[in-house]
Amino acid sequence: MEGPTLLPPVEPFRIKVVEAIHLLSPVEREQALKRAHYNLFNLSSEEVYIDLLTDSGTSAMSDRQWAALMLGDESYAGSRNFRRFEQTVKGLTGFPYLLPTHQGRAAEHIFFSSLLKRGDIVPNNMHFDTTQEHVRRNGAVPLNAVVREAYDPRSEYPFKGNMDTGVLERILRDEKGKVPVVMMTLTNNTGGGQPASLKNLEEVSRICHTAGVPFYLDMCRWAENAYFIRKREEGMASKSIREIGAEIFALADGATMSAKKDGLVNIGGFVATRDEKLFERMRELLIVYEGFPTYGGLARRDLEAMAVGLEEAMDIDYLDHRVGQVRYIGDLLDAEGIPFVHPPGGHGIYLDAGAFLPHVPRENLPGQTLSIEIYREGGVRTVEIGGVMFGEGKDMSTRLELVRLAIPRRVYTASHLAYVAETVKRVWERRDNLRGTRMSSASESLRHFTAHFEPL
Ligand SMILES: *Cc1c(COP(=O)(O)O)cnc(C)c1O
């Protein structure tokens, strides 16, 4: 068959436990929006029908993971669950020093606080919101150095998570001595869940090491990134996800991880490194902020479930379905000509709100407006990734004004996804009537979580 078939990917699992969901009436949804001050983070989950706010910590665990929880050895120190977790992560990444944390941002906190000083510069392909905040809180400057194709939602460039190596080389030359680490985020969450190629990772690693600067990964969605490398990069089709992972991690000096993504757990994370001195400094902070190094802010049973989840995330049937689900929504939206970041990413569809609502000026928040409207139309919760999350100055404009439909892992079926596409299509059909939104109150940092809004 040629082109998109609009046939949904078949779930590579059957359902053993169910959780009821219910669609509120239009009047109830309107009341919920008002009460939430038009910030979808303030909705209660019963007010949401299909929740695509995030893929973080929202996965369904497998029967094997639930069974693993029963093997919890809740010893304060030296739990056997830690040993299994450690073996799994070290086997996967080859990083010799490992600290568990309760989630990704705790790993970022411990990593950056141990490494950065005021005036430092941290290049990344594109910073995620919490990563950027941790860099800033340590007095350093986050710089995005992603390839320029990443800023063109219509470009089909297959590796929009790649670092612009020319820009990176210039930063390392001009800011010599001020860059204590270079990071790459796999996949590029802020820019559409887009992967980096192995070739680009190799070049970045070489550039960093020539300049004597360590190279770290934000490996939250490393398995999805490896899947794209397998599909799109020459000579990789016969390699397993584990083998591709080994090649990726061999290039880096360490990583931070939110296991709420490709760890397939509801809470958990870690930081890993090859640098013994850094490890010792991080371990001190870990004990102050998270807990003893053999549990790091988690129940020991969580470490066991994480070890199983990290293995399951490499399964090719699982990844075919996962990435296939995202592509399926993309194909349904493409059939209507609805603009989103192409090609479809690994964990979600990112609607191009700027192109969806070209008549809404940036200061009237087209992304926020669109995400509110998608909830109003069908009870589907999404998240703005644009001016509210990243914008600065009066008009709050960002290079990309997006609305992310993040797909939780193993949670929704193809009919849920078809419903989501239909909901977006109905908003698309009446887009000319949408006017925009005003931000009526906001906090200093990470304001998207708590800001209040009013419709215009
Ligand atoms: C989710 C995420 C984080 C932070 O992880 P949490 O577990 O939410 O604290 C960091 N980087 C990226 C790319 C992420 O997607």
XYZ file of C-alpha atoms and ligand atoms in Angstrom:
471
model
C 0.000 0.000 0.000
C 1.166 3.550 -0.748
C 1.345 6.349 1.792
C -0.629 6.618 5.000
C -3.298 3.940 5.274
C -5.076 5.488 8.274
C -5.105 1.973 9.678
C -4.349 2.241 13.393
C -1.378 0.421 14.930
C -2.580 -2.732 16.674
C -1.869 -2.787 20.418
C 0.874 -5.341 21.261
C -0.834 -6.092 24.589
C -4.208 -7.131 25.900
C -5.983 -5.427 28.767
C -6.010 -6.934 32.256
C -7.117 -4.014 34.451
C -9.329 -1.103 33.398
C -9.850 2.396 34.754
C -13.149 4.136 33.929
C -13.092 7.539 32.226
C -16.050 9.841 31.648
C -16.680 12.830 29.388
C -18.259 15.804 31.195
C -21.054 17.703 29.456
C -20.173 20.938 27.607
C -21.661 23.020 30.479
C -19.600 21.122 33.060
C -16.446 21.567 30.962
C -17.058 25.314 30.794
C -17.431 25.471 34.584
C -14.257 23.436 35.014
C -12.323 25.837 32.767
C -13.534 28.843 34.757
C -12.654 27.262 38.077
C -9.183 26.357 36.735
C -8.575 29.975 35.611
C -8.162 28.578 32.086
C -4.926 26.838 33.105
C -5.304 23.137 32.241
C -2.766 22.211 34.954
C -5.472 23.288 37.436
C -8.100 20.814 36.178
C -8.766 17.806 38.323
C -8.275 14.536 36.487
C -12.006 13.649 36.700
C -12.650 16.728 34.580
C -10.444 15.349 31.802
C -11.598 12.692 29.323
C -8.379 11.964 27.407
C -5.308 13.274 29.198
C -2.461 14.213 26.850
C -0.955 16.801 29.199
C 2.230 14.773 29.477
C 3.771 11.372 28.872
C 5.731 11.795 32.110
C 4.922 9.287 34.823
C 1.589 8.539 33.157
C 2.521 5.155 31.646
C 0.659 1.947 32.367
C 2.975 -0.496 34.104
C 3.054 -4.070 32.841
C 2.023 -7.178 34.802
C 5.752 -7.881 35.210
C 6.332 -4.464 36.760
C 3.421 -4.864 39.174
C 4.845 -8.253 40.116
C 8.252 -6.606 40.633
C 6.717 -4.249 43.214
C 5.953 -7.271 45.358
C 9.673 -8.071 45.462
C 10.383 -4.854 47.364
C 13.180 -5.166 49.911
C 12.619 -2.003 51.904
C 15.993 -1.993 53.658
C 17.319 1.515 54.203
C 20.789 0.552 52.995
C 21.996 -2.124 50.605
C 18.581 -3.251 49.313
C 18.740 -6.035 46.710
C 16.377 -3.939 44.556
C 19.126 -1.349 44.260
C 21.545 -4.022 43.056
C 19.179 -5.133 40.309
C 18.532 -1.516 39.309
C 22.269 -0.803 39.283
C 23.043 -3.870 37.170
C 20.351 -2.909 34.689
C 21.445 0.715 34.270
C 25.154 -0.087 34.186
C 24.542 -2.906 31.702
C 22.550 -0.549 29.523
C 24.743 2.555 29.655
C 28.209 1.451 30.727
C 28.385 4.426 33.123
C 30.238 3.170 36.218
C 28.801 5.604 38.808
C 25.082 5.787 39.412
C 22.735 7.546 41.833
C 18.955 6.952 41.879
C 16.711 10.016 42.294
C 12.975 10.422 42.704
C 12.598 11.962 39.233
C 14.476 13.690 36.432
C 14.601 17.183 37.891
C 16.105 15.833 41.113
C 18.886 14.340 38.990
C 19.273 17.726 37.267
C 19.401 19.506 40.613
C 22.150 17.284 41.956
C 24.108 17.243 38.700
C 24.070 20.973 37.948
C 24.571 22.057 41.578
C 27.708 19.903 41.694
C 29.084 21.176 38.408
C 28.121 24.765 37.599
C 29.297 28.113 38.867
C 28.074 31.650 38.242
C 28.738 32.869 34.706
C 29.058 29.390 33.166
C 27.417 28.547 29.856
C 25.604 25.284 29.112
C 24.907 24.450 25.453
C 22.163 21.900 24.744
C 20.379 21.029 21.514
C 17.240 22.479 23.161
C 16.672 22.911 26.873
C 13.664 21.359 28.526
C 11.869 23.699 30.960
C 13.165 22.207 34.223
C 16.685 21.754 32.792
C 16.813 25.411 31.793
C 15.595 26.445 35.240
C 18.250 24.393 37.044
C 21.001 25.871 34.867
C 19.735 29.400 35.646
C 19.355 28.794 39.367
C 23.036 27.918 39.461
C 23.857 31.293 37.902
C 24.686 29.807 34.493
C 23.306 30.598 31.038
C 21.442 27.933 29.022
C 22.090 28.144 25.266
C 20.107 26.254 22.629
C 22.232 25.169 19.668
C 19.850 22.905 17.740
C 19.981 22.725 13.921
C 17.912 25.424 12.261
C 15.517 22.884 10.674
C 14.121 22.390 14.196
C 12.495 25.808 13.965
C 10.660 25.041 10.708
C 7.572 22.951 11.583
C 7.080 21.978 7.918
C 10.591 20.691 7.321
C 10.712 16.873 7.075
C 14.352 16.778 8.203
C 14.662 13.388 9.927
C 16.912 14.466 12.829
C 15.584 17.771 14.103
C 17.136 17.017 17.496
C 20.654 17.358 16.054
C 23.070 19.889 17.479
C 24.319 22.545 15.064
C 27.979 21.558 15.290
C 29.147 24.840 13.740
C 27.360 26.814 16.443
C 28.715 24.483 19.133
C 32.303 24.867 17.897
C 31.901 28.660 17.906
C 30.557 28.657 21.482
C 33.405 26.450 22.681
C 35.947 28.732 20.955
C 34.456 32.102 21.993
C 33.556 31.064 25.546
C 36.646 28.990 26.250
C 36.878 28.045 29.917
C 33.257 28.968 30.619
C 31.570 25.778 29.400
C 31.783 23.031 32.050
C 29.460 20.665 30.168
C 27.666 20.217 26.836
C 24.348 18.367 26.888
C 22.043 16.821 24.353
C 18.411 16.012 25.070
C 17.202 12.728 23.575
C 14.705 13.163 22.074
C 14.371 16.920 21.726
C 11.206 17.331 23.803
C 10.859 21.107 23.511
C 11.274 20.948 19.726
C 8.717 18.237 18.923
C 10.088 14.985 20.347
C 12.591 14.885 17.482
C 15.632 12.585 17.502
C 19.338 13.225 17.116
C 21.303 10.985 14.746
C 24.134 8.757 15.873
C 26.380 10.584 13.407
C 25.561 13.933 15.044
C 26.110 12.489 18.526
C 29.513 11.222 17.363
C 30.471 14.642 16.021
C 29.327 16.446 19.159
C 31.233 13.972 21.318
C 34.388 14.487 19.250
C 34.075 18.307 19.360
C 33.533 18.289 23.137
C 36.391 15.942 23.871
C 38.777 17.807 21.571
C 37.939 20.933 23.576
C 38.308 19.030 26.856
C 34.637 19.559 27.796
C 32.518 16.676 29.134
C 29.492 15.600 27.095
C 26.330 14.533 28.945
C 22.945 13.275 27.795
C 19.468 14.040 29.024
C 18.440 10.450 28.234
C 14.724 10.634 29.185
C 13.581 9.263 25.809
C 16.743 7.541 24.682
C 14.917 4.353 23.532
C 12.568 6.359 21.285
C 15.626 8.183 19.915
C 17.401 4.867 19.279
C 14.269 3.605 17.503
C 14.414 6.546 15.076
C 18.136 5.941 14.513
C 17.295 2.315 13.669
C 14.579 3.407 11.214
C 16.239 6.384 9.604
C 20.006 6.091 9.751
C 21.973 4.099 7.233
C 23.291 0.724 8.350
C 21.323 0.679 11.604
C 18.229 -1.351 10.634
C 19.622 -4.694 11.792
C 20.804 -3.446 15.198
C 18.833 -3.870 18.397
C 17.797 -0.899 20.530
C 20.227 -2.109 23.199
C 23.099 -2.170 20.685
C 22.278 1.309 19.412
C 22.032 2.490 23.016
C 25.481 1.077 23.768
C 26.885 3.095 20.847
C 25.160 6.271 22.052
C 26.246 5.956 25.683
C 29.855 5.115 24.731
C 30.066 8.664 23.317
C 29.015 10.387 26.543
C 30.495 11.049 29.969
C 27.224 10.560 31.801
C 23.513 11.290 31.797
C 20.483 12.466 33.698
C 17.312 10.430 33.360
C 13.644 10.790 34.148
C 12.478 7.167 34.270
C 8.930 8.553 34.093
C 9.529 8.492 30.329
C 11.513 5.579 28.871
C 11.708 3.881 32.269
C 7.975 3.099 32.050
C 7.383 3.905 35.715
C 5.198 6.478 37.452
C 8.078 7.920 39.471
C 11.856 7.539 39.359
C 15.073 8.760 37.786
C 18.831 8.724 38.078
C 22.079 10.489 37.322
C 25.083 8.540 36.038
C 28.668 9.477 35.263
C 32.154 8.232 34.458
C 33.700 10.939 36.696
C 34.485 9.600 40.154
C 35.165 13.033 41.688
C 31.877 14.439 40.401
C 30.104 11.325 41.628
C 31.416 11.909 45.139
C 30.220 15.529 45.167
C 26.810 14.474 43.827
C 26.519 11.716 46.406
C 26.863 14.278 49.193
C 24.016 16.348 47.793
C 21.947 13.243 47.153
C 22.093 12.307 50.817
C 20.986 15.818 51.830
C 18.170 16.177 49.302
C 17.016 12.710 48.243
C 18.208 10.037 50.658
C 20.748 7.285 51.006
C 22.496 6.327 47.720
C 20.836 2.888 47.557
C 17.336 4.364 47.350
C 17.577 8.059 46.395
C 14.101 9.314 47.243
C 12.259 6.179 46.150
C 10.719 3.142 47.744
C 13.038 0.219 47.022
C 10.207 -1.560 45.191
C 10.162 1.397 42.767
C 13.774 0.593 41.850
C 12.734 -2.968 41.016
C 9.849 -1.776 38.815
C 12.193 0.720 37.132
C 14.693 -2.044 36.319
C 11.916 -3.999 34.568
C 10.581 -0.877 32.809
C 13.995 0.106 31.439
C 14.195 -3.334 29.792
C 10.639 -3.248 28.431
C 11.210 0.170 26.848
C 13.755 -1.463 24.487
C 11.259 -4.010 23.137
C 10.783 -3.482 19.418
C 7.076 -4.477 19.397
C 6.467 -1.934 22.135
C 8.373 0.810 20.277
C 6.716 0.020 16.908
C 3.337 0.543 18.548
C 4.372 3.547 20.627
C 5.869 5.562 17.814
C 3.150 4.170 15.501
C 0.464 5.702 17.737
C 2.012 9.141 17.368
C 2.310 8.705 13.603
C -1.330 7.531 13.433
C -2.651 10.772 14.955
C -0.273 12.643 12.650
C -1.709 10.881 9.587
C -5.281 11.694 10.661
C -4.371 15.384 11.129
C -2.420 15.484 7.856
C -5.521 14.251 6.030
C -7.254 17.460 7.200
C -4.304 19.740 6.459
C -3.930 20.613 10.159
C -0.463 22.085 10.840
C 1.883 20.317 13.272
C 5.621 19.775 13.640
C 6.753 17.367 10.945
C 7.707 14.583 10.959
C 5.650 13.223 13.897
C 7.854 12.880 16.995
C 8.471 9.962 19.330
C 6.138 10.796 22.187
C 3.633 13.279 20.885
C 2.189 15.482 18.179
C 3.062 19.149 18.484
C 0.400 21.305 16.841
C 1.790 24.431 15.191
C -0.461 26.904 17.013
C 1.096 29.848 15.197
C -0.051 28.413 11.843
C -3.328 27.054 13.285
C -4.380 30.513 14.550
C -2.420 32.976 12.361
C -4.942 35.749 13.116
C -4.220 35.596 16.891
C -1.208 37.825 17.692
C 1.535 36.238 19.815
C 0.765 38.442 22.823
C -2.736 36.919 22.794
C -1.232 33.452 23.261
C -2.363 31.311 20.308
C -0.981 28.120 21.912
C -2.773 28.606 25.209
C -5.922 29.591 23.302
C -5.782 26.421 21.212
C -5.173 24.121 24.180
C -8.136 25.659 26.050
C -10.324 25.187 22.995
C -9.348 21.527 22.525
C -10.407 20.874 26.122
C -13.645 22.822 25.633
C -14.435 20.848 22.459
C -13.776 17.313 23.638
C -12.413 17.160 27.194
C -8.892 16.478 25.831
C -6.097 17.979 27.933
C -2.918 19.120 26.135
C -0.141 21.548 27.019
C 1.099 24.782 25.500
C 4.808 24.843 24.639
C 5.279 28.400 23.464
C 5.035 31.907 24.817
C 3.580 30.934 28.183
C 6.229 28.276 28.867
C 9.287 29.905 27.313
C 8.426 33.441 26.155
C 10.141 36.535 27.467
C 9.353 40.234 27.237
C 6.034 41.918 26.594
C 4.813 40.025 23.535
C 6.061 36.683 24.971
C 6.853 35.399 21.489
C 8.996 32.311 20.955
C 10.378 30.868 17.740
C 7.959 27.959 18.044
C 4.413 28.364 19.334
C 3.193 24.814 19.903
C 0.524 22.727 21.611
C 1.750 19.281 22.584
C -0.451 16.205 22.504
C 1.753 13.894 24.573
C 0.819 10.233 24.320
C 1.113 8.278 27.591
C 2.762 4.888 27.114
C 0.459 1.835 26.782
C -2.551 3.796 28.126
C -4.831 4.747 25.246
C -6.148 2.611 22.394
C -6.433 3.550 18.735
C -10.079 4.605 19.158
C -9.052 7.101 21.845
C -6.525 8.527 19.410
C -9.107 8.747 16.611
C -11.368 10.636 19.040
C -8.525 13.076 19.795
C -7.903 13.702 16.091
C -11.636 14.291 15.560
C -11.693 16.786 18.460
C -8.769 18.748 16.988
C -10.460 18.664 13.578
C -13.645 20.232 15.019
C -11.623 23.062 16.556
C -9.808 23.459 13.210
C -13.153 23.879 11.432
C -14.125 26.849 13.620
C -10.635 28.292 14.164
C -11.537 31.659 12.621
C -13.799 32.401 15.598
C -11.064 32.027 18.233
C -9.909 35.349 19.679
C -7.067 34.714 22.074
C -6.243 34.669 25.772
C -4.711 37.025 28.328
C -2.393 35.979 31.174
C -3.828 37.629 34.285
C -1.278 36.443 36.859
C 2.011 34.553 36.770
C 4.923 33.484 38.974
C 8.571 34.388 38.323
C 9.771 31.003 37.096
C 8.072 27.992 35.456
C 4.937 30.122 35.319
C 3.023 27.767 33.005
C 2.300 25.464 35.944
C 0.426 28.083 37.990
C -0.475 31.128 35.840
C -4.084 32.333 35.554
C -5.699 33.254 32.227
C -8.786 35.005 30.875
C -10.417 34.594 27.475
C -10.456 37.681 25.259
C 10.490 15.182 31.953
C 11.786 15.718 31.543
C 12.725 16.150 32.486
C 12.423 16.237 33.972
O 12.030 15.024 34.509
P 10.949 14.906 35.687
O 10.925 13.446 35.965
O 9.659 15.443 35.161
O 11.440 15.710 36.829
C 13.953 16.565 32.026
N 14.248 16.576 30.707
C 13.355 16.187 29.761
C 13.719 16.216 28.332
C 12.097 15.754 30.151
O 11.213 15.381 29.221
